[in-house]
CSV table of C-alpha atoms and ligand atoms in Angstrom, one decimal:
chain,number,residue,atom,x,y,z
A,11,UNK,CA,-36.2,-55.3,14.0
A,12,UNK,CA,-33.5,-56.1,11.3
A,13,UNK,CA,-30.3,-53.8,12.0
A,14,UNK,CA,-30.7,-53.1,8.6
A,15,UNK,CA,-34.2,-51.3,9.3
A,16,UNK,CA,-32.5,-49.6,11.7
A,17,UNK,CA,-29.6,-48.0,10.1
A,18,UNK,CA,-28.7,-48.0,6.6
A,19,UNK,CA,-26.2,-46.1,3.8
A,20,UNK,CA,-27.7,-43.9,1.5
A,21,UNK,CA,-25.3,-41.7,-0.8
A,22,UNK,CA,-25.0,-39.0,2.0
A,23,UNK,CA,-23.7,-41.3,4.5
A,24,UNK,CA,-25.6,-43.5,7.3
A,25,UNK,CA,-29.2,-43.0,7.8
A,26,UNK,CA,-31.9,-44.1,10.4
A,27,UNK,CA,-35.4,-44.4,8.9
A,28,UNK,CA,-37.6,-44.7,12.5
A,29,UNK,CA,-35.4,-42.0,13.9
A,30,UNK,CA,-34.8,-39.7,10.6
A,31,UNK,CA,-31.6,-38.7,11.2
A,32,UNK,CA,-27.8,-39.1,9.2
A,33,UNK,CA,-25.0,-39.3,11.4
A,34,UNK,CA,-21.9,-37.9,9.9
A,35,UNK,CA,-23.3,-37.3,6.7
A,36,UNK,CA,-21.0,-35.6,3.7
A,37,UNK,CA,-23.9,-34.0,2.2
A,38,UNK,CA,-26.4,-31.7,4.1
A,39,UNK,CA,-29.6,-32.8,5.7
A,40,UNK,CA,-32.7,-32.0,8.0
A,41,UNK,CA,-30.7,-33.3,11.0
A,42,UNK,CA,-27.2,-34.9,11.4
A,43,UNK,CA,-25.4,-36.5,13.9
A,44,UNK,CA,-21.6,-36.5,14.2
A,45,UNK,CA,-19.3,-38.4,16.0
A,46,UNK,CA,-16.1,-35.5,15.5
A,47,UNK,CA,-14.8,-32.6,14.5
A,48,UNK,CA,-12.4,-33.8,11.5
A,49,UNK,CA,-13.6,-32.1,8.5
A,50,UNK,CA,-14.2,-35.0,6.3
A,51,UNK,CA,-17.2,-36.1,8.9
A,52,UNK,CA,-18.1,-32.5,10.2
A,53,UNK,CA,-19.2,-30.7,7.7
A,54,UNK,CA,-21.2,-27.3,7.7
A,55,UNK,CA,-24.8,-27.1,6.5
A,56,UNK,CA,-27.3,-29.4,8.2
A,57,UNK,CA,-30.5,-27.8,9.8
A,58,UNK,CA,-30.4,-29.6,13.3
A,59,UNK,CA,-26.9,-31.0,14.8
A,60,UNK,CA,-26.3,-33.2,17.8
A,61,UNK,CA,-23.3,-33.9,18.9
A,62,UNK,CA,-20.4,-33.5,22.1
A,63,UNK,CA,-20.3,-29.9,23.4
A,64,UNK,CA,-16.6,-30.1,22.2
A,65,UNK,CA,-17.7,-31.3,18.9
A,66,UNK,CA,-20.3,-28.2,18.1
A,67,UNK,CA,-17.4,-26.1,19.4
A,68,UNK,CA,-14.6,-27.1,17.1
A,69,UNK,CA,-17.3,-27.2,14.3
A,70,UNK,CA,-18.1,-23.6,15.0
A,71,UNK,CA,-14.0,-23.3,15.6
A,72,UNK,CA,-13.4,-24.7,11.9
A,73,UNK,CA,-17.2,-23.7,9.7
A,74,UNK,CA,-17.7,-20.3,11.6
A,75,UNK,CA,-21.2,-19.6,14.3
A,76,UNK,CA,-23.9,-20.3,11.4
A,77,UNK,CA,-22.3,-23.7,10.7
A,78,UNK,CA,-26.1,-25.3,11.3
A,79,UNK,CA,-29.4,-24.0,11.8
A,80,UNK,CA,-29.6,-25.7,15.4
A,81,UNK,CA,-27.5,-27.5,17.7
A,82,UNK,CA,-28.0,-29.5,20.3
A,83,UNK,CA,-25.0,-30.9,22.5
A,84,UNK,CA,-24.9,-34.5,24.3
A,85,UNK,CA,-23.1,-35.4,27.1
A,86,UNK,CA,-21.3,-38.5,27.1
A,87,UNK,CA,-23.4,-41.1,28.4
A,88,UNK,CA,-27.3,-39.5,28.2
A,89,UNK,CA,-29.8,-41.0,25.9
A,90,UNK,CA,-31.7,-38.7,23.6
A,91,UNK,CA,-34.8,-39.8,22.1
A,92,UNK,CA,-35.3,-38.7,17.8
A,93,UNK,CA,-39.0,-40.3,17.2
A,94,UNK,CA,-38.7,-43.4,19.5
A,95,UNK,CA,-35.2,-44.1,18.6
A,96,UNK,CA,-32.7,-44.0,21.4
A,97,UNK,CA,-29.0,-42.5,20.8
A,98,UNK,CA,-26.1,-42.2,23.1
A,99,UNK,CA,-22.8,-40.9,22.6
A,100,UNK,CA,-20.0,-42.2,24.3
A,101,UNK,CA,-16.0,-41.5,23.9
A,102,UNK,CA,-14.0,-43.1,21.1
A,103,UNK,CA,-10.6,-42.0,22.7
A,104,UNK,CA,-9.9,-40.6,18.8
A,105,UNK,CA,-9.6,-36.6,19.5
A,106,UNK,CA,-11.2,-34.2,21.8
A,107,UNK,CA,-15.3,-34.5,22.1
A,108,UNK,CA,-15.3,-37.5,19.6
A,109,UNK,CA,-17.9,-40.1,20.1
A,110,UNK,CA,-19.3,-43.4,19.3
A,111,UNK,CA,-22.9,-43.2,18.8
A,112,UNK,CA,-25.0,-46.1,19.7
A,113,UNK,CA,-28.3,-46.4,18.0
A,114,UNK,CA,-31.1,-48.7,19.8
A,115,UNK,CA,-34.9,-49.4,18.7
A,116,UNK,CA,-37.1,-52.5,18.8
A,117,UNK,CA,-34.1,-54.5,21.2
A,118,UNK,CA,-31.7,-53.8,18.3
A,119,UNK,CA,-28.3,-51.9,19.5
A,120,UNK,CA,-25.8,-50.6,17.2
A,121,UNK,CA,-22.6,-48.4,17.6
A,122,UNK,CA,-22.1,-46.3,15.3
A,123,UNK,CA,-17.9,-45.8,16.6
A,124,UNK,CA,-16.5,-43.0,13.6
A,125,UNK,CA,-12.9,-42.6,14.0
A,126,UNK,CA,-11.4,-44.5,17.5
A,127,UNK,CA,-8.3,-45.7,19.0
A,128,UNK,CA,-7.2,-47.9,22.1
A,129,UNK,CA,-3.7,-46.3,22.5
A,130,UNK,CA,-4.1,-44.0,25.8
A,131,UNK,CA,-4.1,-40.1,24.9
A,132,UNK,CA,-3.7,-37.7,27.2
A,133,UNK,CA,-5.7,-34.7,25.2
A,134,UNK,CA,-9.2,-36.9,25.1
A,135,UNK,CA,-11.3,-39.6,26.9
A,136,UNK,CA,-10.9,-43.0,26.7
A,137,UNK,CA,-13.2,-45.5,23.9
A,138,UNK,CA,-15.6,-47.4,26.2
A,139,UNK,CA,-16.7,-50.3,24.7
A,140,UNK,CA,-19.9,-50.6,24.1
A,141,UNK,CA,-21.8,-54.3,24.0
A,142,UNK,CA,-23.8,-54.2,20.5
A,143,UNK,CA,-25.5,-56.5,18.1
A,144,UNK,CA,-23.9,-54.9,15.2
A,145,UNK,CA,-20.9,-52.9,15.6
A,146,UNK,CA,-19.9,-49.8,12.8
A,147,UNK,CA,-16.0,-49.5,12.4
A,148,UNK,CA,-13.6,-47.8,10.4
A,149,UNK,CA,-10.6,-49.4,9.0
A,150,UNK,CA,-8.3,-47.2,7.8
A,151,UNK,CA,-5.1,-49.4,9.2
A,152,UNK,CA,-7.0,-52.6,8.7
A,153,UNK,CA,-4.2,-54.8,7.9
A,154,UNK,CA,-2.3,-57.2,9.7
A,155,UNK,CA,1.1,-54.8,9.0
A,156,UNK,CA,0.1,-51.6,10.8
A,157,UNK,CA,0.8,-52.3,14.5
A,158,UNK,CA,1.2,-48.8,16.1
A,159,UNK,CA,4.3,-48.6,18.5
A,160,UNK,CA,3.8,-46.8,21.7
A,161,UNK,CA,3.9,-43.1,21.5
A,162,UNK,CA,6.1,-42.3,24.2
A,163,UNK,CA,8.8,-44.5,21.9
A,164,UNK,CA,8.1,-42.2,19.0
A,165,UNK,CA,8.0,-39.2,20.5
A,166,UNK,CA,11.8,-40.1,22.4
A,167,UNK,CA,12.9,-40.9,19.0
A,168,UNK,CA,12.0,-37.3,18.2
A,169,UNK,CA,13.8,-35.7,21.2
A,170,UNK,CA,16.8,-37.9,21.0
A,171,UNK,CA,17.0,-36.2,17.1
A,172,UNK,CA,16.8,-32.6,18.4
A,173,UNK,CA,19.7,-33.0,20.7
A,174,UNK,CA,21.5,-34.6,18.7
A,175,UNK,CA,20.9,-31.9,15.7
A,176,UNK,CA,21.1,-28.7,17.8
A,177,UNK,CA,21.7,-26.2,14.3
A,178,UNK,CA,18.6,-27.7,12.4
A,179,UNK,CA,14.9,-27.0,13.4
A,180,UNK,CA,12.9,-29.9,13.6
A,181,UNK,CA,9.3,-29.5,11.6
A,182,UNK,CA,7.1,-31.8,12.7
A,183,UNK,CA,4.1,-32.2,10.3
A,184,UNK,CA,0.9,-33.0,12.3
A,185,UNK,CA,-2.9,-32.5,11.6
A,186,UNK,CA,-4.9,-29.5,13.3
A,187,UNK,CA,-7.3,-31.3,15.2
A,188,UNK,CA,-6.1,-33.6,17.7
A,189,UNK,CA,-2.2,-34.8,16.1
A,190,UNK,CA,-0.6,-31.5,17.0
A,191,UNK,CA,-2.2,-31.2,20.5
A,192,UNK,CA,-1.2,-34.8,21.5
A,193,UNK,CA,2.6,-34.4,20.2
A,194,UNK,CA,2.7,-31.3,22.1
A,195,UNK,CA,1.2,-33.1,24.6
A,196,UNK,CA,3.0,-35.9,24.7
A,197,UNK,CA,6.8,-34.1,24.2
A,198,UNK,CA,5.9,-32.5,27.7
A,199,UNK,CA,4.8,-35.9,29.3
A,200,UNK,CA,8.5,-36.5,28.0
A,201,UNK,CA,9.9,-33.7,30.4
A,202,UNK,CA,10.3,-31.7,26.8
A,203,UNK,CA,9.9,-27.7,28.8
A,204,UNK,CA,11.3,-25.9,26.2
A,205,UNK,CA,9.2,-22.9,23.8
A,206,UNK,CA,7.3,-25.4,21.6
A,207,UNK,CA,6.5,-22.9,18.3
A,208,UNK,CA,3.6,-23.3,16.0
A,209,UNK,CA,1.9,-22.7,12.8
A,210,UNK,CA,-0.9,-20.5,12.4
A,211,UNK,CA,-3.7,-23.0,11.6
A,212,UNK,CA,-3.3,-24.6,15.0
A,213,UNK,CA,-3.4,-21.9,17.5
A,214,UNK,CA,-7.2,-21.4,17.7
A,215,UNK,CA,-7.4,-25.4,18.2
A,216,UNK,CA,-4.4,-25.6,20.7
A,217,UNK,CA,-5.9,-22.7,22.5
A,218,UNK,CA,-9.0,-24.3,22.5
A,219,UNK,CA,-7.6,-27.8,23.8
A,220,UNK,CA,-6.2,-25.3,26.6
A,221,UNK,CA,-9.3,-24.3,27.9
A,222,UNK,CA,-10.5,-27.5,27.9
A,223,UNK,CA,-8.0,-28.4,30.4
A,224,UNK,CA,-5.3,-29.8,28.3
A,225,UNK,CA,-2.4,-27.9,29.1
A,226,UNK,CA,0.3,-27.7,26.4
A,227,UNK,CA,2.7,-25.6,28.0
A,228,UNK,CA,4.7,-22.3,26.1
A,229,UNK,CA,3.5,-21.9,22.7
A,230,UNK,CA,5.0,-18.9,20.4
A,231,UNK,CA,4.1,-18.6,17.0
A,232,UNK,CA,6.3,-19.8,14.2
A,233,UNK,CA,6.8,-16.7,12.8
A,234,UNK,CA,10.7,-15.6,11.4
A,235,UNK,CA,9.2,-11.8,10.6
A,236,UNK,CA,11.1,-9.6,13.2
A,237,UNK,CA,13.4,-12.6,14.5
A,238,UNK,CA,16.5,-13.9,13.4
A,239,UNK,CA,16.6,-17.6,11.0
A,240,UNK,CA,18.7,-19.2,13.4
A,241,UNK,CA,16.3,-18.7,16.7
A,242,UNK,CA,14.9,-21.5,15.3
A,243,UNK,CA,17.6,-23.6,15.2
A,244,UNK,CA,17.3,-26.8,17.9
A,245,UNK,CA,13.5,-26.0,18.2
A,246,UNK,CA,10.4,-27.7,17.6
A,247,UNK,CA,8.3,-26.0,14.9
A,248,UNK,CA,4.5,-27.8,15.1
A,249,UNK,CA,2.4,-27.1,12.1
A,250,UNK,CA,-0.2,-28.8,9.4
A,251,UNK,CA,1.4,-31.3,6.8
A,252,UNK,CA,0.3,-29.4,3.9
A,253,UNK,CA,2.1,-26.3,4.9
A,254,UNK,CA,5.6,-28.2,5.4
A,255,UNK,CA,5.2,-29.1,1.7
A,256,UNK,CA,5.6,-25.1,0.6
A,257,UNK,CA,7.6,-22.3,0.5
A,258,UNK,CA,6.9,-21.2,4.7
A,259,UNK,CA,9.1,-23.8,5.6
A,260,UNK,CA,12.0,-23.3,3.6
A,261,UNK,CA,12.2,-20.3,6.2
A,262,UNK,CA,13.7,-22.5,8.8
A,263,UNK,CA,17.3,-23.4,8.8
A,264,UNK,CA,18.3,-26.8,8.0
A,265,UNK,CA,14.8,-28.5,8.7
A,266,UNK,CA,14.6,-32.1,9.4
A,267,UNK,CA,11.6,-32.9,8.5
A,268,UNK,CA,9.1,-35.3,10.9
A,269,UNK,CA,5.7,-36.6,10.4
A,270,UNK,CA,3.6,-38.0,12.7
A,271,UNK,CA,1.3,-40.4,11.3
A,272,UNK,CA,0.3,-44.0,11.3
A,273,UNK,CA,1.6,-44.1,7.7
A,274,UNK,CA,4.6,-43.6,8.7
A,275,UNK,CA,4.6,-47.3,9.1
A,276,UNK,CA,4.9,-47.2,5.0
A,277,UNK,CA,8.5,-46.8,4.8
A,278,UNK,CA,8.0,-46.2,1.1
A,279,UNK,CA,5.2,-43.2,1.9
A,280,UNK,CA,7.8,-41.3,3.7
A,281,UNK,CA,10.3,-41.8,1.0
A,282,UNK,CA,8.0,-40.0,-0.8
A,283,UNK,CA,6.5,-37.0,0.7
A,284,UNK,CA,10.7,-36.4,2.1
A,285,UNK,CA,10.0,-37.0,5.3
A,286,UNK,CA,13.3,-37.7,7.2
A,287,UNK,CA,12.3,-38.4,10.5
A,288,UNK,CA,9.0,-40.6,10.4
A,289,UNK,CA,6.9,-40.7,13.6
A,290,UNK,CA,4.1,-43.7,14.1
A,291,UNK,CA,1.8,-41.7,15.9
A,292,UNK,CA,-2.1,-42.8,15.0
A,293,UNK,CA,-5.5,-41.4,16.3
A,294,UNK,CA,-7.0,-44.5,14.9
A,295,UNK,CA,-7.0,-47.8,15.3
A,296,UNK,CA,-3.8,-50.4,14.4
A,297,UNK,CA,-5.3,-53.9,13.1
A,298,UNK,CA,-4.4,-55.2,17.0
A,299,UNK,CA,-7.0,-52.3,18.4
A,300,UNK,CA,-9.7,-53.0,15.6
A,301,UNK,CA,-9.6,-57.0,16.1
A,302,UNK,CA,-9.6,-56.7,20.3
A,303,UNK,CA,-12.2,-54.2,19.9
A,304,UNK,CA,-14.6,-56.0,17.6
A,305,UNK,CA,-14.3,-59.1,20.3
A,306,UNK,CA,-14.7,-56.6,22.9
A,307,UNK,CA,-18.3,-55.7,22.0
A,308,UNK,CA,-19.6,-59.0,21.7
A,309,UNK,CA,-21.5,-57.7,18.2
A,310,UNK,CA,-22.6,-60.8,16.4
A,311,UNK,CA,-21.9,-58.6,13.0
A,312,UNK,CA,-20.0,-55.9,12.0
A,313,UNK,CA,-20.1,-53.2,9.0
A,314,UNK,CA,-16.9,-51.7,7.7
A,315,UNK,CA,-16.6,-48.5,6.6
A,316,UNK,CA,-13.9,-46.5,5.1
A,317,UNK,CA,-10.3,-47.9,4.8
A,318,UNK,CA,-9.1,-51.5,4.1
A,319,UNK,CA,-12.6,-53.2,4.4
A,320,UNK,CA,-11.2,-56.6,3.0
A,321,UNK,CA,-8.9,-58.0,5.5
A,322,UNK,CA,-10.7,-56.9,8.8
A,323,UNK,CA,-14.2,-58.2,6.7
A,324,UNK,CA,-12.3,-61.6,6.1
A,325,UNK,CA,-10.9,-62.1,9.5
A,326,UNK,CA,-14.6,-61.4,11.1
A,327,UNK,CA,-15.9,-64.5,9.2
A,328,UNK,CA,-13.1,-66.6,10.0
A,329,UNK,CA,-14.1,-65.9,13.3
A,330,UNK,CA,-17.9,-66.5,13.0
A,331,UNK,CA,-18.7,-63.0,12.7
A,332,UNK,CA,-21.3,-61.8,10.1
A,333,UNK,CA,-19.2,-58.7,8.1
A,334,UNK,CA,-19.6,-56.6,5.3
A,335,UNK,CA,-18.1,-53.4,3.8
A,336,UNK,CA,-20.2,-50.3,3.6
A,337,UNK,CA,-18.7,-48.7,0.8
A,338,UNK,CA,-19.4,-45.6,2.2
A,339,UNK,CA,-18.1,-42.9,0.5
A,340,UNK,CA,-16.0,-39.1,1.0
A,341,UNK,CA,-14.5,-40.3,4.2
A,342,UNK,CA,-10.2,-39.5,3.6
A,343,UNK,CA,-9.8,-39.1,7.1
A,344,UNK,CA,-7.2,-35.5,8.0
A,345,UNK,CA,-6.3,-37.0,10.9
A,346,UNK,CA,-4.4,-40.2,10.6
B,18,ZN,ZN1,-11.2,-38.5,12.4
């Protein structure tokens, strides 16, 4: 069988002809696999969904309880049979319940991997490679320049600011679903004990991520209604990027404002969205992670998705390996 029998783009995303199914698809259809919750490759709509029990839970979480007409949940590990065509889901360390899935028919094996990551984080499982004959990978910091620093260094960068600004409230700018729970998780790894407060787009996810058995500690909700301005002062507010960008945080005195992303690597992008205390802090892959991982599955070809396709396509055929981009489109991943 030719991997491209196998799996192949069509406008709503990857498709399997033997097993008729999409996985992450950005348009509805009969039955769809995903590999997360992030909204850009979870989205509401499809007739039959199979994905990680965490998964179907954010997506009801985020879309509401009629989000599809039936779900079905894998465990990490099991192999499902759709018509003949084998699929397991295993973890892409990338946020809690994501998944590689790996597709196998006719002695062809390919991973499907969505969004992943290598760094260690303590709010989901850890990628396990897969061995494959083609291997699916993003590449949204698919350039020799982003090289992630280790977390724990960001994240002491941040603390060593709040004590050293006690009067200003520190607004740190993370996405819903997965960022904010790490940072949180990650400040009390740092021996940070103190009231952590929150915006109120993450609480059903942090609570969530809490009865999963990621414990996050004292959260309050960043509210200044019936408090004083300056309780906030030397605190921690947690909340959604796109919220630090309007009026509700002009609430808190002096903010300094942090963002954790692997952008933050772009000096110049912080310049511009006035962020004053830039945090590299990815859930995906730097260029280090996506080479190692490539090598690491042994595929003898490899299909890019969204992000930088060039450089990570060029440096797979300077190495022998078959590549190509997918041009797949509708991917802007909210979780970077
Ligand atoms: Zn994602």
């Amino acid at each position: 069988m030719r991997a491209s029998d196998l799996l192949c783009s069509r406008p709503e995303g990857l498709y399997c002809p033997p097993g008729d199914f999409h996985i992450d698809p950005v348009r509805p259809v009969a039955r769809a696999l995903i590999t997360h919750g992030h909204s850009d490759h979870a989205r509401a709509g499809h007739g039959a969904v199979l994905a990680t029990c965490e998964t179907l839970d954010i997506m009801e979480l985020r879309c509401g309880p009629g989000f599809a007409g039936t779900t079905q949940a894998a465990r990490p590990g099991e192999t499902i049979s759709l018509n003949g065509v084998k699929v397991t889901f295993q973890p892409a360390g990338h946020v809690l319940g994501s998944a590689q899935i790996c597709v196998e028919h006719g002695g062809m094996r390919i991973v499907a991997s969505g969004d992943y990551k290598r760094q260690p984080d303590p709010t989901c499982a850890p990628f396990t490679p897969i061995r494959c004959d083609v291997f699916i990978t993003e590449a949204t910091f698919g350039l020799p320049v982003f090289r992630h620093p280790p977390d724990a260094d960001e994240i002491a960068r941040l603390i060593r600011s709040v004590e050293q600004f006690p009067e200003r409230t520190h607004m740190v700018g993370a996405y819903a679903l997965g960022k904010a729970q790490r940072v949180i998780k990650l400040l009390r790894q740092a021996g940070y004990e103190r009231t952590i407060y929150i915006h109120g787009a993450l609480a059903k996810l942090c609570d969530y991520y809490e009865s999963r058995g990621v414990e996050l500690g004292d959260l309050q909700p960043a509210t200044v209604e019936g408090g004083e301005r300056q309780d906030f002062a030397g605190e921690i507010v947690v909340g959604p990027p796109a919220a630090f960008s309007d009026r509700w945080s002009r609430r808190f005195p002096d903010p300094v404002s942090c963002f954790a992303s692997g952008w933050m690597r772009i000096r110049q992008r912080a310049k511009q969205r006035g962020v004053e205390l830039p945090l590299i802090i990815s859930d995906h892959s730097d260029w280090d992670e996506l080479t190692a991982t490539i090598t690491e599955t042994g595929a003898g070809e490899v299909w890019v998705t969204h992000g930088r396709e060039e450089a990570l396509v060029r440096w797979c055929e300077l190495g022998g390996i078959k590549a190509k981009p997918l041009h797949l489109v509708g991917y802007e991943d909210e979780g970077d």
